[in-house]
Short mmCIF file of C-alpha atoms in Angstrom, two decimals:
data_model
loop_
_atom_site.label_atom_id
_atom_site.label_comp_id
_atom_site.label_asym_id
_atom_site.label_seq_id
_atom_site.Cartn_x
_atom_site.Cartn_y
_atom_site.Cartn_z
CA UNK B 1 10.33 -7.23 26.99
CA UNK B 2 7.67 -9.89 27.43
CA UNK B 3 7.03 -12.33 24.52
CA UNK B 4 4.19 -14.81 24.47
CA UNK B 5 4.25 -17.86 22.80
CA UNK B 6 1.54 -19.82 21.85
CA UNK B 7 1.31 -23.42 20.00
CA UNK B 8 2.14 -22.81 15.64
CA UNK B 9 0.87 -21.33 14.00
CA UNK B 10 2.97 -18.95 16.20
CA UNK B 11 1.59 -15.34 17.49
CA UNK B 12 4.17 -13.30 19.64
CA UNK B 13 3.21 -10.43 22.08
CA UNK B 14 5.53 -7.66 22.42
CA UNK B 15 5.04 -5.59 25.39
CA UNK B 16 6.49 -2.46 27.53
CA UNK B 17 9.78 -0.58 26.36
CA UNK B 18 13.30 -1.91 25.30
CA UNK B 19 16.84 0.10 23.90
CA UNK B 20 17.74 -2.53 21.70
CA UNK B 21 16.96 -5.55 20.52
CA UNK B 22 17.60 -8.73 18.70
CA UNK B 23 14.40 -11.08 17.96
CA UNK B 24 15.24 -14.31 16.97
CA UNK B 25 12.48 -15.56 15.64
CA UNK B 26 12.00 -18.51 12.63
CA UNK B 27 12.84 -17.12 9.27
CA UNK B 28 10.57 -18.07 6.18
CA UNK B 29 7.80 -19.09 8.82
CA UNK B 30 4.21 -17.52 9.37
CA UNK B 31 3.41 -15.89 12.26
CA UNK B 32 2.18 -13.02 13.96
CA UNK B 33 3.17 -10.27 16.14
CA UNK B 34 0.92 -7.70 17.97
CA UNK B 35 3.38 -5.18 19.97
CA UNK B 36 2.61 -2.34 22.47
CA UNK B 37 5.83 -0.07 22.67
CA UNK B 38 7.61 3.46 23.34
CA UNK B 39 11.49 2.32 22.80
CA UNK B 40 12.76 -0.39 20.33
CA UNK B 41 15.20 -0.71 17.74
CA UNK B 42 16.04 -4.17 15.65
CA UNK B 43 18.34 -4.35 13.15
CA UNK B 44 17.16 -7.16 11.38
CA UNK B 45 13.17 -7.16 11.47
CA UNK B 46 12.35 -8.93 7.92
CA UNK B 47 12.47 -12.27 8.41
CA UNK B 48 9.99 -13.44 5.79
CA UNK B 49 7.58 -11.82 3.47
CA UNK B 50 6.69 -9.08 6.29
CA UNK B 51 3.76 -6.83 7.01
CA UNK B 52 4.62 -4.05 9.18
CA UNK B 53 1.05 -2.50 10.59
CA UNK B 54 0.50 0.93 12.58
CA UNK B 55 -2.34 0.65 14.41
CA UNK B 56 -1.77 3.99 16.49
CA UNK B 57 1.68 6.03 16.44
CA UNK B 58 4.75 5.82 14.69
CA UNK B 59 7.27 3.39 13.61
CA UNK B 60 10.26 4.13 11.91
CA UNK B 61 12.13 1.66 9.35
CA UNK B 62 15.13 1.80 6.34
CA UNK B 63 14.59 -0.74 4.48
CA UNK B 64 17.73 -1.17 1.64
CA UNK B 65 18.48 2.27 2.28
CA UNK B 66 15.15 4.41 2.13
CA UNK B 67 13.36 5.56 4.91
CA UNK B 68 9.73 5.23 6.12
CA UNK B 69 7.28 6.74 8.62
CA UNK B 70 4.66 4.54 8.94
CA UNK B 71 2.24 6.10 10.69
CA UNK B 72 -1.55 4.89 12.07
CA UNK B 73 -3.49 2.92 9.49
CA UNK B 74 -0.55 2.57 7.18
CA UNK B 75 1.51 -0.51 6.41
CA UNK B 76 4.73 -1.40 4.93
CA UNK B 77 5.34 -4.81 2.70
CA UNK B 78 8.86 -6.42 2.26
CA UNK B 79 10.07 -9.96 1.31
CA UNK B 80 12.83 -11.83 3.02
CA UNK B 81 15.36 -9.38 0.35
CA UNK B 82 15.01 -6.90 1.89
CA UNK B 83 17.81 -5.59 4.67
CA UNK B 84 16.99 -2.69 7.13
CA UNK B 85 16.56 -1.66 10.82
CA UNK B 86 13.23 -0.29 12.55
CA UNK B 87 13.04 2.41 15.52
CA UNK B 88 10.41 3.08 17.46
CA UNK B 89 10.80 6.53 19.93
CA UNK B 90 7.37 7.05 22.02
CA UNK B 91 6.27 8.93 24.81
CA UNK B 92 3.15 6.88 24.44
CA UNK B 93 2.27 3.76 23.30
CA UNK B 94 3.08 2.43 19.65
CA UNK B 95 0.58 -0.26 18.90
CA UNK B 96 1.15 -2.33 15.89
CA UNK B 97 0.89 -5.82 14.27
CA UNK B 98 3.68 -7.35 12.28
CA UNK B 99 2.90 -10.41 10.47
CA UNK B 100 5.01 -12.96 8.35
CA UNK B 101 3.62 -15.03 5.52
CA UNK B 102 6.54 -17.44 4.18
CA UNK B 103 7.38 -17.42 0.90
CA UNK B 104 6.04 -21.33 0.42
CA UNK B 105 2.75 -19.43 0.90
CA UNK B 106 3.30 -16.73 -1.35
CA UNK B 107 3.79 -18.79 -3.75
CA UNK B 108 0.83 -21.44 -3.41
CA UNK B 109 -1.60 -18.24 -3.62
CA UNK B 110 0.20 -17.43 -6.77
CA UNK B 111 -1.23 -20.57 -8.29
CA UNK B 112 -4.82 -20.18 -6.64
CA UNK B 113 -4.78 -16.31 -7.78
CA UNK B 114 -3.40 -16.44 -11.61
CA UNK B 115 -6.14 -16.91 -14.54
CA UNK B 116 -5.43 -16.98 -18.19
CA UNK B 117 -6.79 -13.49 -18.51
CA UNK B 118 -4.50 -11.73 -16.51
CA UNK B 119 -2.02 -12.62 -19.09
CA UNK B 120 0.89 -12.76 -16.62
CA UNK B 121 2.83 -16.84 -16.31
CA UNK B 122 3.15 -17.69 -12.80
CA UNK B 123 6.87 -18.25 -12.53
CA UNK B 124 7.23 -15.07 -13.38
CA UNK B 125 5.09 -13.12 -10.77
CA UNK B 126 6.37 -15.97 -8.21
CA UNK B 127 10.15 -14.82 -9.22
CA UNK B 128 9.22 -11.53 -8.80
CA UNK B 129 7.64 -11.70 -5.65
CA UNK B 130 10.63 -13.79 -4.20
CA UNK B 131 13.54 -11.68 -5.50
CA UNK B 132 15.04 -8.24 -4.89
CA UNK B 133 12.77 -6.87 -7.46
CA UNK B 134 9.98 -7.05 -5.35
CA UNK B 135 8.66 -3.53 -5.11
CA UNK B 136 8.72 -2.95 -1.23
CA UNK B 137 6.01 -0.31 -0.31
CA UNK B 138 4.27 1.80 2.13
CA UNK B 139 0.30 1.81 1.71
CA UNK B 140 -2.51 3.39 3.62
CA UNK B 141 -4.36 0.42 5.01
CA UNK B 142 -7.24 1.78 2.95
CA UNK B 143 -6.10 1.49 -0.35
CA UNK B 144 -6.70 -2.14 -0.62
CA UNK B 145 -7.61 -5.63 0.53
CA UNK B 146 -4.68 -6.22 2.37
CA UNK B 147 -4.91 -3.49 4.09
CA UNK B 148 -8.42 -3.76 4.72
CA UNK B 149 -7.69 -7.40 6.00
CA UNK B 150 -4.95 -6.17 8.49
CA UNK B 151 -7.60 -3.31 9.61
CA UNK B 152 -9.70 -6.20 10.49
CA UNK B 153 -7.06 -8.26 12.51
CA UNK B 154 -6.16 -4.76 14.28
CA UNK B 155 -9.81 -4.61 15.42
CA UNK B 156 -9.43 -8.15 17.08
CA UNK B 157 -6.23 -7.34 19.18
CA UNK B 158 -7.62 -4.48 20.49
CA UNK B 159 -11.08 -5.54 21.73
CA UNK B 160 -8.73 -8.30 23.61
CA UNK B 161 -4.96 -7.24 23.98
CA UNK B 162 -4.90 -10.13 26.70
CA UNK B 163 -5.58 -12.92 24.47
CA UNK B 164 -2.91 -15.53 23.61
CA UNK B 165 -4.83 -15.98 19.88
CA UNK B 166 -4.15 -18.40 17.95
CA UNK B 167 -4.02 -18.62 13.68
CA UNK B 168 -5.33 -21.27 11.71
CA UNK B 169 -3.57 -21.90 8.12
CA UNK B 170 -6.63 -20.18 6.37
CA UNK B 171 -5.73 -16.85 7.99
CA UNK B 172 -2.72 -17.00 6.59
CA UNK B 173 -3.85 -18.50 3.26
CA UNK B 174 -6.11 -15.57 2.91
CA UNK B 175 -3.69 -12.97 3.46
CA UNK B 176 -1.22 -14.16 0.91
CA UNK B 177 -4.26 -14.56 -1.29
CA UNK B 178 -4.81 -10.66 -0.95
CA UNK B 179 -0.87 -9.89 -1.07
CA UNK B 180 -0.37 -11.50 -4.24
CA UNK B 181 -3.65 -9.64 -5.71
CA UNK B 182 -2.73 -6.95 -5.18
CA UNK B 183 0.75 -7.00 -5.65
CA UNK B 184 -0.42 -8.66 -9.35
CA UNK B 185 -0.97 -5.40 -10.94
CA UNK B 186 2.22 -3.62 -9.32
CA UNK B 187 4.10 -6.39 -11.53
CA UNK B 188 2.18 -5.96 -14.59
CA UNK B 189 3.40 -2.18 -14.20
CA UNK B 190 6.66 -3.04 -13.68
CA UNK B 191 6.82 -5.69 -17.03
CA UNK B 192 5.48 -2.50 -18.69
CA UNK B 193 8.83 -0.32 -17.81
CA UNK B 194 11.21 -0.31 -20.64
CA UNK B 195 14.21 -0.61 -18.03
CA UNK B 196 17.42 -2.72 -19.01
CA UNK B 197 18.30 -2.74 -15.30
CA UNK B 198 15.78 -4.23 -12.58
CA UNK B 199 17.12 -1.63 -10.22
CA UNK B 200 15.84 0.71 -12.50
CA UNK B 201 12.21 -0.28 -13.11
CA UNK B 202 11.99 -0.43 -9.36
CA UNK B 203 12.94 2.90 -8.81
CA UNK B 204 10.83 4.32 -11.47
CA UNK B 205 7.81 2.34 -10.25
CA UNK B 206 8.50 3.58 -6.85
CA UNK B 207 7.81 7.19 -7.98
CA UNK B 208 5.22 6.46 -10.46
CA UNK B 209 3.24 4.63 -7.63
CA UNK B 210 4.63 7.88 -5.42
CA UNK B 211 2.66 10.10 -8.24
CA UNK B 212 0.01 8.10 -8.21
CA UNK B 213 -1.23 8.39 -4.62
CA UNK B 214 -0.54 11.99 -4.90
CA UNK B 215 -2.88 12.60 -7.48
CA UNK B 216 -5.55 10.52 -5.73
CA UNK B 217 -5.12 12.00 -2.21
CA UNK B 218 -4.26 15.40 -2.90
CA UNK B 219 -6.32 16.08 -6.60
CA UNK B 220 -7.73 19.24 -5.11
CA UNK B 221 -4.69 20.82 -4.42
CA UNK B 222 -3.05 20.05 -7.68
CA UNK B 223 -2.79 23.38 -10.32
CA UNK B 224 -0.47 21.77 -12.66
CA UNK B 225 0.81 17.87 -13.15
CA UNK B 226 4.02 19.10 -13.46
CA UNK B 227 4.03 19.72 -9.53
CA UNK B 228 3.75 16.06 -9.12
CA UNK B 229 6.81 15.31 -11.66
CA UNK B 230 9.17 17.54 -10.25
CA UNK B 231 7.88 16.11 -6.62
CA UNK B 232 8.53 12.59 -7.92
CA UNK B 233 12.06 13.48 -9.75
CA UNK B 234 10.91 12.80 -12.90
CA UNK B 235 11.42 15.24 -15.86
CA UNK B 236 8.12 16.25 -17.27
CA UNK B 237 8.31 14.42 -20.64
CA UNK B 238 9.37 11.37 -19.71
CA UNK B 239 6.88 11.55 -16.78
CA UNK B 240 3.50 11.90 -19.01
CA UNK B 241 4.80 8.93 -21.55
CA UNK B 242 5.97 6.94 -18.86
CA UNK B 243 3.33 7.27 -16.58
CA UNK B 244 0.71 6.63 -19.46
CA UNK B 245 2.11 3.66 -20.28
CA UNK B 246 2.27 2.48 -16.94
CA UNK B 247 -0.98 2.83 -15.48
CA UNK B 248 -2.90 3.31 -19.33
CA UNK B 249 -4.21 6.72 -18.19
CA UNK B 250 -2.52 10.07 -18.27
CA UNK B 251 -1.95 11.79 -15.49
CA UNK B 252 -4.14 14.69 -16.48
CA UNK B 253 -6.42 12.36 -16.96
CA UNK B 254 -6.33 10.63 -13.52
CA UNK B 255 -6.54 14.05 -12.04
CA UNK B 256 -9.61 14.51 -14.32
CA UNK B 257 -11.21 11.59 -13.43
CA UNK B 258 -10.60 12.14 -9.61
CA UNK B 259 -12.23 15.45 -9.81
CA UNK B 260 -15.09 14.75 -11.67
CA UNK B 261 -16.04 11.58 -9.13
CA UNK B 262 -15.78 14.16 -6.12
CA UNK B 263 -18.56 16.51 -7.87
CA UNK B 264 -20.52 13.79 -8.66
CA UNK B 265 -20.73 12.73 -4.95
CA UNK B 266 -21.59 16.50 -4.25
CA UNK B 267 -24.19 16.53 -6.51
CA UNK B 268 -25.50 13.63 -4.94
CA UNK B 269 -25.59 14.91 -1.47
CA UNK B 270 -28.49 17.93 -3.42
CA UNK B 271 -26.65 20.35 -0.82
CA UNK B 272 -24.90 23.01 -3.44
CA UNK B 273 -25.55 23.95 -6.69
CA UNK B 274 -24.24 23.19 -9.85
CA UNK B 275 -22.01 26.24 -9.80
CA UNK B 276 -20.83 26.22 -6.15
CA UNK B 277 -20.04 21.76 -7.32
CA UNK B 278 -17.90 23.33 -9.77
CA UNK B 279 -16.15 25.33 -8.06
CA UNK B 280 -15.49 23.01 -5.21
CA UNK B 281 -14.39 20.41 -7.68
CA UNK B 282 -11.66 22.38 -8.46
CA UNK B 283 -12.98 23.29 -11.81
CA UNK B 284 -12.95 27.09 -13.92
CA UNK B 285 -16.10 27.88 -14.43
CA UNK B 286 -19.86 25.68 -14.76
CA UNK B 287 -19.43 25.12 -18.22
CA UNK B 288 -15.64 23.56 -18.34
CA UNK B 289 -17.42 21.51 -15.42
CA UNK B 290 -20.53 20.61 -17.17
CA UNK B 291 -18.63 19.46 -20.58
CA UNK B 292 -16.28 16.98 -18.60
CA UNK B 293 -18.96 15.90 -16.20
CA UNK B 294 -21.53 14.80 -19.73
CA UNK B 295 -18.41 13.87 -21.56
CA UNK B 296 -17.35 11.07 -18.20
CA UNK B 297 -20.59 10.12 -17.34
CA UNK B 298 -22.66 10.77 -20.30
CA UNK B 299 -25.57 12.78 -18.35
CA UNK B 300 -25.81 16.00 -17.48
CA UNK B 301 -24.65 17.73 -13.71
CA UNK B 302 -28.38 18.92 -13.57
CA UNK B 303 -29.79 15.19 -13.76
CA UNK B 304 -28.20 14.46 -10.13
CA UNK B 305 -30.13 16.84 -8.77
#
């Protein structure tokens, strides 16, 4: 393994392929790593408030006992709490960026973030960010602006794999910025549970954000919402209340809502009819279509056209 250091604030390469490994790198520091690999295991790879990044491949983790596949444009986010191992087992090369913000950070973009109309105190979502209730996650780097901000760093390593780069406190000021926004309304979900236990309200946020994604990746392959409760482990009662409350939209209605945007961006295109929109929406028949689609966007399907 090759490692390149460069002057703080530090940015590591990792290169070729290694068995096993132990990094001993600063812990509650900020710093980057970009890594090209087939082999690795480390048993210990959160060190701070990590970012684990795919550009292209696989990487494997458990992180306090669940296990991820984090695959090529999808991240994982942990805080120093967190305990775990990560494997990666290539017969080609497993590109990816791993990036610590520490929690001193964190916590100053907590105070630059909050305003009085989120109606959230900032001890609070700083606690919460720096605790074991901190909601670790996999995301598609899609999804939102930290992902879209790691997307963007990706795109630098690769046009120059070569370069010892070096980070500038705004870089990482801006991505703690981004983690804390939008990590902001994951808390306001969890306040919302009606858990005694922490443990709890993490696990049931876990599959309510689970059932979430589902229903906005996968909304045209969804006959029933009670698929995505008994996918999520969640009996179908307390799912529609819960998840309600949570997000303050029903499921059905998400699903709706997802729908009705996709034939509205077929309509647009002026390629199919109103019928074929319908039926490619996922909807019965024109007129179930129609009544949502006036009802959402208070027009008509034909005035797209």
């Amino acid at each position: 393994m090759f490692v390149c250091n460069v002057r703080l604030p530090l940015f590591n390469m990792l290169l070729n392929e290694t068995t096993k490994t132990q990094i001993n790198l600063p812990k509650n520091s900020s710093l980057v790593n970009y890594s090209v690999l087939k082999q690795f295991f480390c048993d210990q790879p959160f060190r701070s408030f990590s970012i684990k990044h795919v550009i292209s491949g696989k990487e494997y983790y458990k992180v306090n006992s669940k296990n991820y596949c984090v695959q090529q444009n999808e991240f994982l986010i942990v805080n120093k709490h967190s305990e775990g191992s990560v494997v990666v087992d290539s017969k080609v090369d497993v590109k990816g960026l791993c990036i610590d913000v520490s929690p001193e950070l964190i916590s100053l973009a907590v105070s630059s973030v909050i305003n009085p109309q989120d109606n959230v105190h900032q001890s609070e979502l700083n606690t919460y960010l720096n605790s074991p209730d901190f909601l670790e996650c996999k995301y598609d780097a899609y999804s939102n602006s930290t992902g879209r901000f790691l997307n963007d760093a990706a795109k630098i390593f690769e046009a120059n794999p070569n370069h010892n780069f070096s980070f500038e406190k705004e870089f990482y000021f801006s991505l703690a910025e981004k983690i804390v926004n939008d990590n902001l309304q994951n808390f306001k979900k969890f306040q919302r549970i009606k858990a005694v236990k922490s443990t709890t309200k993490k696990e049931l946020l876990r599959k309510l954000l689970l059932a979430q994604n589902l229903i906005n990746s996968n909304f045209l392959n969804i006959n029933d919402i009670n698929e995505v409760a008994l996918y999520c482990g969640i009996s179908e009662y307390h799912f529609y209340r819960l998840f309600k409350h949570v997000f303050q939209i029903s499921p059905y209605q998400l699903l709706l809502k997802n729908k009705l945007n996709y034939g509205r961006q077929l309509l647009g295109l002026k390629t199919h009819s109103i019928s074929q929109v319908a039926d490619m929406a996922g909807f019965a028949n024109v007129a179930s279509f129609s009544k949502a689609f006036k009802k959402e966007f208070r027009l008509n399907p034909s005035a797209r056209f």
